[in-house]
Amino acid sequence: MKNIMIKLMKAREVTVIIFIAVLFAFVGTVNPSFVSPGNISLTLQNSVMYILLAIGIYFVLISKEIDVSIGSTLGMSAAVSATLLREGTALPLVILAGITVGALIGLINGFGVVKLRIPSIVMTLGMNGLVRGLMIVYTKGAWVENLPDYFKRASQHKILGTSTFLLVVLFIMLLISLYLKYAKKGKYFAAIGDNKDGANLIGIPVNGYKIFAFVLSGVFASLAGLVYTSQVGFVANVAGNGLEMITIAAAVLGGVSLNGGIGSVFGASLGALLMTSINSALVFLKIPAFWNNTISGLLLVLIVTADALINRYLKNKAKQEKLLKKKIQTEEVFSEEEVLS
């Protein structure tokens, strides 16, 4: 039983799946509508934005950095994309513009962290405020509305009863997961987060990959902004506000360590699904919406604390096993010497 618990702690994805199942079972007993096919489908559809954000933040966290500017990056990218859509710009150019905004913000973050050696929490926090201010200036404090109907309908499109956006995002997640697991260069991000100096010694371009991690975070935040815009149908001047906390909580809950080097894209995505499910559960439990941030903050504190305790336990367990192995080897050597004598 103890070995099973240790395996579950190491395979955080399994724990998250169990947590999601328990959440649906509990809330479903209070309000059966929560487990209806319609609500499950809606929850999965609403999770798309959070999954994209979680995939992006994964690259930064696994590299032992942090990005708290993803909320404002989403908002700014969404505002630029929505403005172009309203003006009749072709969709491919709109998508390209949104991604460019996100990539540029990520590039600036990466440059500040790597080249100027500004701590990532400070750099991205400053960028968060700067981008949020630029968004207000860009939109003149107004909401970007009157978007084309075809774009607003895109989020409702389904293939075999499943959201097209969800299927595309799951496909992207699968490709990234396979690349990170099997490609040599895909393993560089985790290697950098686990041991930066060691990664340098074996020839991994640490600085380049760290900058790339921030660029990817910005790109996925901009893609999340496009999904947000399509789902909501407008861009508020506070779009993306507070999403960084929820996303980091989701990634850590899914097993991505804040100390870098540990975690998976699949786990981060499951964490995003769990956070979406919790938001949905609050509605069905008739808990006021203003409690969302409080609950998300509390979850983040609990998750980070639990993450630290679990990592400490696993490290101690590994040390004990190593010492026990050495002890057994020593005893075997003494036994052989006694036999020979």
PDB file of C-alpha atoms in Angstrom, residues 55-282:
ATOM      1  CA  ILE A  55       1.187  24.394 -21.974  1.00  0.00           C
ATOM      2  CA  GLY A  56       2.923  27.750 -22.367  1.00  0.00           C
ATOM      3  CA  ILE A  57       3.745  28.203 -18.679  1.00  0.00           C
ATOM      4  CA  TYR A  58       5.046  24.611 -18.571  1.00  0.00           C
ATOM      5  CA  PHE A  59       8.103  25.532 -20.653  1.00  0.00           C
ATOM      6  CA  VAL A  60       8.991  28.376 -18.300  1.00  0.00           C
ATOM      7  CA  LEU A  61       8.399  26.471 -15.056  1.00  0.00           C
ATOM      8  CA  ILE A  62      10.257  23.346 -16.212  1.00  0.00           C
ATOM      9  CA  SER A  63      13.227  25.648 -16.980  1.00  0.00           C
ATOM     10  CA  LYS A  64      13.152  26.856 -13.346  1.00  0.00           C
ATOM     11  CA  GLU A  65      11.726  30.290 -14.170  1.00  0.00           C
ATOM     12  CA  ILE A  66       8.290  31.868 -13.792  1.00  0.00           C
ATOM     13  CA  ASP A  67       6.066  34.049 -15.974  1.00  0.00           C
ATOM     14  CA  VAL A  68       3.365  36.169 -14.335  1.00  0.00           C
ATOM     15  CA  SER A  69       2.727  38.257 -17.458  1.00  0.00           C
ATOM     16  CA  ILE A  70       0.671  35.655 -19.350  1.00  0.00           C
ATOM     17  CA  GLY A  71      -2.646  37.242 -18.333  1.00  0.00           C
ATOM     18  CA  SER A  72      -1.761  40.630 -19.782  1.00  0.00           C
ATOM     19  CA  THR A  73      -0.153  38.943 -22.806  1.00  0.00           C
ATOM     20  CA  LEU A  74      -3.444  37.176 -23.473  1.00  0.00           C
ATOM     21  CA  GLY A  75      -5.328  40.456 -23.094  1.00  0.00           C
ATOM     22  CA  MET A  76      -3.036  42.472 -25.380  1.00  0.00           C
ATOM     23  CA  SER A  77      -2.926  39.765 -28.064  1.00  0.00           C
ATOM     24  CA  ALA A  78      -6.702  39.415 -27.919  1.00  0.00           C
ATOM     25  CA  ALA A  79      -7.181  43.194 -28.197  1.00  0.00           C
ATOM     26  CA  VAL A  80      -4.906  43.459 -31.248  1.00  0.00           C
ATOM     27  CA  SER A  81      -6.518  40.435 -32.933  1.00  0.00           C
ATOM     28  CA  ALA A  82     -10.055  41.641 -32.194  1.00  0.00           C
ATOM     29  CA  THR A  83      -9.332  45.122 -33.545  1.00  0.00           C
ATOM     30  CA  LEU A  84      -8.012  43.668 -36.803  1.00  0.00           C
ATOM     31  CA  LEU A  85     -11.005  41.328 -37.056  1.00  0.00           C
ATOM     32  CA  ARG A  86     -13.399  44.226 -36.632  1.00  0.00           C
ATOM     33  CA  GLU A  87     -11.621  46.079 -39.434  1.00  0.00           C
ATOM     34  CA  GLY A  88     -12.109  43.120 -41.788  1.00  0.00           C
ATOM     35  CA  THR A  89      -8.537  41.793 -41.839  1.00  0.00           C
ATOM     36  CA  ALA A  90      -8.125  38.247 -43.174  1.00  0.00           C
ATOM     37  CA  LEU A  91      -8.140  35.604 -40.432  1.00  0.00           C
ATOM     38  CA  PRO A  92      -4.614  34.206 -41.152  1.00  0.00           C
ATOM     39  CA  LEU A  93      -3.166  37.715 -40.743  1.00  0.00           C
ATOM     40  CA  VAL A  94      -5.171  38.204 -37.546  1.00  0.00           C
ATOM     41  CA  ILE A  95      -3.790  34.978 -36.086  1.00  0.00           C
ATOM     42  CA  LEU A  96      -0.261  35.904 -37.177  1.00  0.00           C
ATOM     43  CA  ALA A  97      -0.570  39.357 -35.586  1.00  0.00           C
ATOM     44  CA  GLY A  98      -1.797  37.904 -32.294  1.00  0.00           C
ATOM     45  CA  ILE A  99       1.003  35.329 -32.169  1.00  0.00           C
ATOM     46  CA  THR A 100       3.577  38.012 -33.029  1.00  0.00           C
ATOM     47  CA  VAL A 101       2.431  40.158 -30.100  1.00  0.00           C
ATOM     48  CA  GLY A 102       2.703  37.204 -27.720  1.00  0.00           C
ATOM     49  CA  ALA A 103       6.093  36.124 -29.076  1.00  0.00           C
ATOM     50  CA  LEU A 104       7.457  39.681 -28.807  1.00  0.00           C
ATOM     51  CA  ILE A 105       6.378  40.014 -25.170  1.00  0.00           C
ATOM     52  CA  GLY A 106       7.921  36.618 -24.431  1.00  0.00           C
ATOM     53  CA  LEU A 107      11.134  37.596 -26.217  1.00  0.00           C
ATOM     54  CA  ILE A 108      11.455  40.771 -24.138  1.00  0.00           C
ATOM     55  CA  ASN A 109      10.842  38.758 -20.967  1.00  0.00           C
ATOM     56  CA  GLY A 110      13.456  36.196 -21.979  1.00  0.00           C
ATOM     57  CA  PHE A 111      16.007  38.852 -22.906  1.00  0.00           C
ATOM     58  CA  GLY A 112      15.535  40.620 -19.565  1.00  0.00           C
ATOM     59  CA  VAL A 113      15.886  37.399 -17.578  1.00  0.00           C
ATOM     60  CA  VAL A 114      18.793  35.871 -19.509  1.00  0.00           C
ATOM     61  CA  LYS A 115      20.819  38.812 -20.797  1.00  0.00           C
ATOM     62  CA  LEU A 116      20.111  41.439 -18.138  1.00  0.00           C
ATOM     63  CA  ARG A 117      19.893  38.802 -15.377  1.00  0.00           C
ATOM     64  CA  ILE A 118      16.704  40.245 -13.919  1.00  0.00           C
ATOM     65  CA  PRO A 119      14.892  37.675 -11.736  1.00  0.00           C
ATOM     66  CA  SER A 120      12.007  36.258 -13.774  1.00  0.00           C
ATOM     67  CA  ILE A 121       9.397  37.111 -11.129  1.00  0.00           C
ATOM     68  CA  VAL A 122      10.504  40.771 -11.219  1.00  0.00           C
ATOM     69  CA  MET A 123      10.856  40.954 -15.006  1.00  0.00           C
ATOM     70  CA  THR A 124       7.500  39.387 -15.802  1.00  0.00           C
ATOM     71  CA  LEU A 125       5.704  41.251 -13.026  1.00  0.00           C
ATOM     72  CA  GLY A 126       6.961  44.525 -14.480  1.00  0.00           C
ATOM     73  CA  MET A 127       6.032  43.392 -17.981  1.00  0.00           C
ATOM     74  CA  ASN A 128       2.570  42.456 -16.737  1.00  0.00           C
ATOM     75  CA  GLY A 129       1.955  46.024 -15.569  1.00  0.00           C
ATOM     76  CA  LEU A 130       3.498  47.549 -18.698  1.00  0.00           C
ATOM     77  CA  VAL A 131       1.479  45.424 -21.135  1.00  0.00           C
ATOM     78  CA  ARG A 132      -1.718  45.957 -19.154  1.00  0.00           C
ATOM     79  CA  GLY A 133      -1.165  49.717 -19.392  1.00  0.00           C
ATOM     80  CA  LEU A 134      -0.391  49.534 -23.119  1.00  0.00           C
ATOM     81  CA  MET A 135      -3.583  47.566 -23.647  1.00  0.00           C
ATOM     82  CA  ILE A 136      -5.636  50.324 -22.018  1.00  0.00           C
ATOM     83  CA  VAL A 137      -3.891  52.920 -24.195  1.00  0.00           C
ATOM     84  CA  TYR A 138      -4.367  50.799 -27.335  1.00  0.00           C
ATOM     85  CA  THR A 139      -8.084  50.242 -26.736  1.00  0.00           C
ATOM     86  CA  LYS A 140      -8.568  53.721 -25.205  1.00  0.00           C
ATOM     87  CA  GLY A 141     -10.116  51.993 -22.209  1.00  0.00           C
ATOM     88  CA  ALA A 142     -12.994  50.634 -24.291  1.00  0.00           C
ATOM     89  CA  TRP A 143     -14.063  47.075 -25.006  1.00  0.00           C
ATOM     90  CA  VAL A 144     -13.391  45.717 -28.482  1.00  0.00           C
ATOM     91  CA  GLU A 145     -16.807  44.618 -29.744  1.00  0.00           C
ATOM     92  CA  ASN A 146     -18.788  44.051 -32.966  1.00  0.00           C
ATOM     93  CA  LEU A 147     -16.636  41.138 -34.110  1.00  0.00           C
ATOM     94  CA  PRO A 148     -17.553  39.083 -37.204  1.00  0.00           C
ATOM     95  CA  ASP A 149     -20.146  36.380 -36.582  1.00  0.00           C
ATOM     96  CA  TYR A 150     -18.044  33.697 -38.286  1.00  0.00           C
ATOM     97  CA  PHE A 151     -15.298  34.164 -35.690  1.00  0.00           C
ATOM     98  CA  LYS A 152     -17.701  34.054 -32.750  1.00  0.00           C
ATOM     99  CA  ARG A 153     -19.284  30.887 -34.147  1.00  0.00           C
ATOM    100  CA  ALA A 154     -15.899  29.183 -34.517  1.00  0.00           C
ATOM    101  CA  SER A 155     -15.752  28.247 -30.828  1.00  0.00           C
ATOM    102  CA  GLN A 156     -19.113  26.465 -31.164  1.00  0.00           C
ATOM    103  CA  HIS A 157     -18.007  24.293 -34.083  1.00  0.00           C
ATOM    104  CA  LYS A 158     -17.920  20.574 -33.286  1.00  0.00           C
ATOM    105  CA  ILE A 159     -16.628  17.370 -34.849  1.00  0.00           C
ATOM    106  CA  LEU A 160     -18.523  14.236 -33.784  1.00  0.00           C
ATOM    107  CA  GLY A 161     -20.041  16.187 -30.917  1.00  0.00           C
ATOM    108  CA  THR A 162     -16.670  17.396 -29.591  1.00  0.00           C
ATOM    109  CA  SER A 163     -15.407  20.984 -29.702  1.00  0.00           C
ATOM    110  CA  THR A 164     -13.073  21.485 -32.660  1.00  0.00           C
ATOM    111  CA  PHE A 165     -10.928  23.833 -30.571  1.00  0.00           C
ATOM    112  CA  LEU A 166     -10.558  21.106 -27.931  1.00  0.00           C
ATOM    113  CA  LEU A 167      -9.573  18.476 -30.504  1.00  0.00           C
ATOM    114  CA  VAL A 168      -6.961  20.795 -32.046  1.00  0.00           C
ATOM    115  CA  VAL A 169      -5.495  21.670 -28.636  1.00  0.00           C
ATOM    116  CA  LEU A 170      -5.380  18.004 -27.584  1.00  0.00           C
ATOM    117  CA  PHE A 171      -3.569  17.188 -30.835  1.00  0.00           C
ATOM    118  CA  ILE A 172      -1.051  19.982 -30.170  1.00  0.00           C
ATOM    119  CA  MET A 173      -0.572  18.718 -26.609  1.00  0.00           C
ATOM    120  CA  LEU A 174       0.040  15.178 -27.891  1.00  0.00           C
ATOM    121  CA  LEU A 175       2.637  16.326 -30.428  1.00  0.00           C
ATOM    122  CA  ILE A 176       4.473  18.425 -27.832  1.00  0.00           C
ATOM    123  CA  SER A 177       4.387  15.596 -25.284  1.00  0.00           C
ATOM    124  CA  LEU A 178       5.885  13.146 -27.789  1.00  0.00           C
ATOM    125  CA  TYR A 179       8.555  15.655 -28.825  1.00  0.00           C
ATOM    126  CA  LEU A 180       9.560  16.431 -25.237  1.00  0.00           C
ATOM    127  CA  LYS A 181       9.703  12.746 -24.320  1.00  0.00           C
ATOM    128  CA  TYR A 182      11.470  11.242 -27.325  1.00  0.00           C
ATOM    129  CA  ALA A 183      13.394  14.026 -29.091  1.00  0.00           C
ATOM    130  CA  LYS A 184      16.877  14.776 -27.781  1.00  0.00           C
ATOM    131  CA  LYS A 185      16.394  18.544 -27.937  1.00  0.00           C
ATOM    132  CA  GLY A 186      12.954  18.198 -26.377  1.00  0.00           C
ATOM    133  CA  LYS A 187      14.603  17.014 -23.171  1.00  0.00           C
ATOM    134  CA  TYR A 188      16.747  20.144 -22.927  1.00  0.00           C
ATOM    135  CA  PHE A 189      14.099  22.194 -21.077  1.00  0.00           C
ATOM    136  CA  ALA A 190      13.871  19.706 -18.196  1.00  0.00           C
ATOM    137  CA  ALA A 191      17.657  19.268 -18.149  1.00  0.00           C
ATOM    138  CA  ILE A 192      18.128  23.032 -17.786  1.00  0.00           C
ATOM    139  CA  GLY A 193      15.619  23.233 -14.949  1.00  0.00           C
ATOM    140  CA  ASP A 194      17.110  20.226 -13.190  1.00  0.00           C
ATOM    141  CA  ASN A 195      20.751  21.337 -13.384  1.00  0.00           C
ATOM    142  CA  LYS A 196      21.617  24.471 -15.323  1.00  0.00           C
ATOM    143  CA  ASP A 197      25.382  24.162 -14.797  1.00  0.00           C
ATOM    144  CA  GLY A 198      25.353  20.511 -15.795  1.00  0.00           C
ATOM    145  CA  ALA A 199      23.343  21.365 -18.913  1.00  0.00           C
ATOM    146  CA  ASN A 200      25.942  23.994 -19.812  1.00  0.00           C
ATOM    147  CA  LEU A 201      28.768  21.500 -19.393  1.00  0.00           C
ATOM    148  CA  ILE A 202      27.252  19.016 -21.847  1.00  0.00           C
ATOM    149  CA  GLY A 203      26.777  21.722 -24.471  1.00  0.00           C
ATOM    150  CA  ILE A 204      23.103  22.618 -24.122  1.00  0.00           C
ATOM    151  CA  PRO A 205      22.550  26.292 -25.134  1.00  0.00           C
ATOM    152  CA  VAL A 206      20.933  27.207 -21.811  1.00  0.00           C
ATOM    153  CA  ASN A 207      20.397  30.912 -22.508  1.00  0.00           C
ATOM    154  CA  GLY A 208      18.841  30.275 -25.910  1.00  0.00           C
ATOM    155  CA  TYR A 209      16.430  27.685 -24.570  1.00  0.00           C
ATOM    156  CA  LYS A 210      15.411  29.869 -21.628  1.00  0.00           C
ATOM    157  CA  ILE A 211      14.580  32.732 -23.978  1.00  0.00           C
ATOM    158  CA  PHE A 212      12.721  30.272 -26.214  1.00  0.00           C
ATOM    159  CA  ALA A 213      10.719  29.074 -23.178  1.00  0.00           C
ATOM    160  CA  PHE A 214       9.461  32.627 -22.565  1.00  0.00           C
ATOM    161  CA  VAL A 215       8.674  33.069 -26.266  1.00  0.00           C
ATOM    162  CA  LEU A 216       6.622  29.854 -26.212  1.00  0.00           C
ATOM    163  CA  SER A 217       4.819  31.073 -23.099  1.00  0.00           C
ATOM    164  CA  GLY A 218       3.896  34.270 -24.941  1.00  0.00           C
ATOM    165  CA  VAL A 219       2.833  32.418 -28.095  1.00  0.00           C
ATOM    166  CA  PHE A 220       0.523  30.050 -26.221  1.00  0.00           C
ATOM    167  CA  ALA A 221      -0.909  32.966 -24.233  1.00  0.00           C
ATOM    168  CA  SER A 222      -1.734  34.698 -27.533  1.00  0.00           C
ATOM    169  CA  LEU A 223      -3.397  31.521 -28.858  1.00  0.00           C
ATOM    170  CA  ALA A 224      -5.401  31.393 -25.636  1.00  0.00           C
ATOM    171  CA  GLY A 225      -6.354  35.010 -26.335  1.00  0.00           C
ATOM    172  CA  LEU A 226      -7.764  34.050 -29.732  1.00  0.00           C
ATOM    173  CA  VAL A 227      -9.798  31.253 -28.139  1.00  0.00           C
ATOM    174  CA  TYR A 228     -11.022  33.639 -25.433  1.00  0.00           C
ATOM    175  CA  THR A 229     -12.097  36.201 -28.027  1.00  0.00           C
ATOM    176  CA  SER A 230     -14.010  33.617 -30.050  1.00  0.00           C
ATOM    177  CA  GLN A 231     -15.747  32.164 -26.984  1.00  0.00           C
ATOM    178  CA  VAL A 232     -16.732  35.482 -25.390  1.00  0.00           C
ATOM    179  CA  GLY A 233     -17.323  37.472 -28.585  1.00  0.00           C
ATOM    180  CA  PHE A 234     -15.584  40.640 -27.371  1.00  0.00           C
ATOM    181  CA  VAL A 235     -12.439  41.742 -25.529  1.00  0.00           C
ATOM    182  CA  ALA A 236     -12.889  43.561 -22.233  1.00  0.00           C
ATOM    183  CA  ASN A 237     -10.201  45.990 -21.087  1.00  0.00           C
ATOM    184  CA  VAL A 238      -9.471  43.641 -18.166  1.00  0.00           C
ATOM    185  CA  ALA A 239      -9.215  40.485 -20.305  1.00  0.00           C
ATOM    186  CA  GLY A 240      -6.777  37.971 -18.835  1.00  0.00           C
ATOM    187  CA  ASN A 241      -6.594  39.667 -15.458  1.00  0.00           C
ATOM    188  CA  GLY A 242      -5.682  37.114 -12.758  1.00  0.00           C
ATOM    189  CA  LEU A 243      -5.216  34.208 -15.162  1.00  0.00           C
ATOM    190  CA  GLU A 244      -1.518  33.899 -14.324  1.00  0.00           C
ATOM    191  CA  MET A 245      -2.302  32.744 -10.782  1.00  0.00           C
ATOM    192  CA  ILE A 246      -4.863  30.180 -11.951  1.00  0.00           C
ATOM    193  CA  THR A 247      -2.512  28.889 -14.661  1.00  0.00           C
ATOM    194  CA  ILE A 248       0.487  28.499 -12.365  1.00  0.00           C
ATOM    195  CA  ALA A 249      -1.737  26.737  -9.822  1.00  0.00           C
ATOM    196  CA  ALA A 250      -2.999  24.417 -12.576  1.00  0.00           C
ATOM    197  CA  ALA A 251       0.501  23.550 -13.787  1.00  0.00           C
ATOM    198  CA  VAL A 252       1.847  22.901 -10.283  1.00  0.00           C
ATOM    199  CA  LEU A 253      -1.248  20.884  -9.410  1.00  0.00           C
ATOM    200  CA  GLY A 254      -0.530  18.800 -12.518  1.00  0.00           C
ATOM    201  CA  GLY A 255       2.942  17.964 -11.245  1.00  0.00           C
ATOM    202  CA  VAL A 256       5.134  20.702 -12.743  1.00  0.00           C
ATOM    203  CA  SER A 257       7.614  21.641 -10.026  1.00  0.00           C
ATOM    204  CA  LEU A 258       8.355  25.291  -9.257  1.00  0.00           C
ATOM    205  CA  ASN A 259      11.941  24.137  -8.685  1.00  0.00           C
ATOM    206  CA  GLY A 260      12.198  23.126 -12.345  1.00  0.00           C
ATOM    207  CA  GLY A 261      13.119  19.892 -14.064  1.00  0.00           C
ATOM    208  CA  ILE A 262       9.990  17.924 -13.111  1.00  0.00           C
ATOM    209  CA  GLY A 263       6.600  17.745 -14.807  1.00  0.00           C
ATOM    210  CA  SER A 264       4.818  17.051 -18.069  1.00  0.00           C
ATOM    211  CA  VAL A 265       2.639  18.927 -20.545  1.00  0.00           C
ATOM    212  CA  PHE A 266      -0.057  16.303 -20.012  1.00  0.00           C
ATOM    213  CA  GLY A 267       0.001  16.909 -16.255  1.00  0.00           C
ATOM    214  CA  ALA A 268      -0.171  20.692 -16.700  1.00  0.00           C
ATOM    215  CA  SER A 269      -3.142  20.247 -19.048  1.00  0.00           C
ATOM    216  CA  LEU A 270      -4.917  17.990 -16.551  1.00  0.00           C
ATOM    217  CA  GLY A 271      -4.337  20.640 -13.900  1.00  0.00           C
ATOM    218  CA  ALA A 272      -5.962  23.187 -16.212  1.00  0.00           C
ATOM    219  CA  LEU A 273      -8.956  20.887 -16.661  1.00  0.00           C
ATOM    220  CA  LEU A 274      -9.241  20.504 -12.889  1.00  0.00           C
ATOM    221  CA  MET A 275      -9.174  24.281 -12.331  1.00  0.00           C
ATOM    222  CA  THR A 276     -11.889  24.700 -14.989  1.00  0.00           C
ATOM    223  CA  SER A 277     -13.939  21.986 -13.295  1.00  0.00           C
ATOM    224  CA  ILE A 278     -13.569  23.732  -9.936  1.00  0.00           C
ATOM    225  CA  ASN A 279     -14.807  27.021 -11.440  1.00  0.00           C
ATOM    226  CA  SER A 280     -17.796  25.166 -12.887  1.00  0.00           C
ATOM    227  CA  ALA A 281     -18.416  23.399  -9.566  1.00  0.00           C
ATOM    228  CA  LEU A 282     -18.590  26.747  -7.745  1.00  0.00           C
TER     229      LEU A 282
END
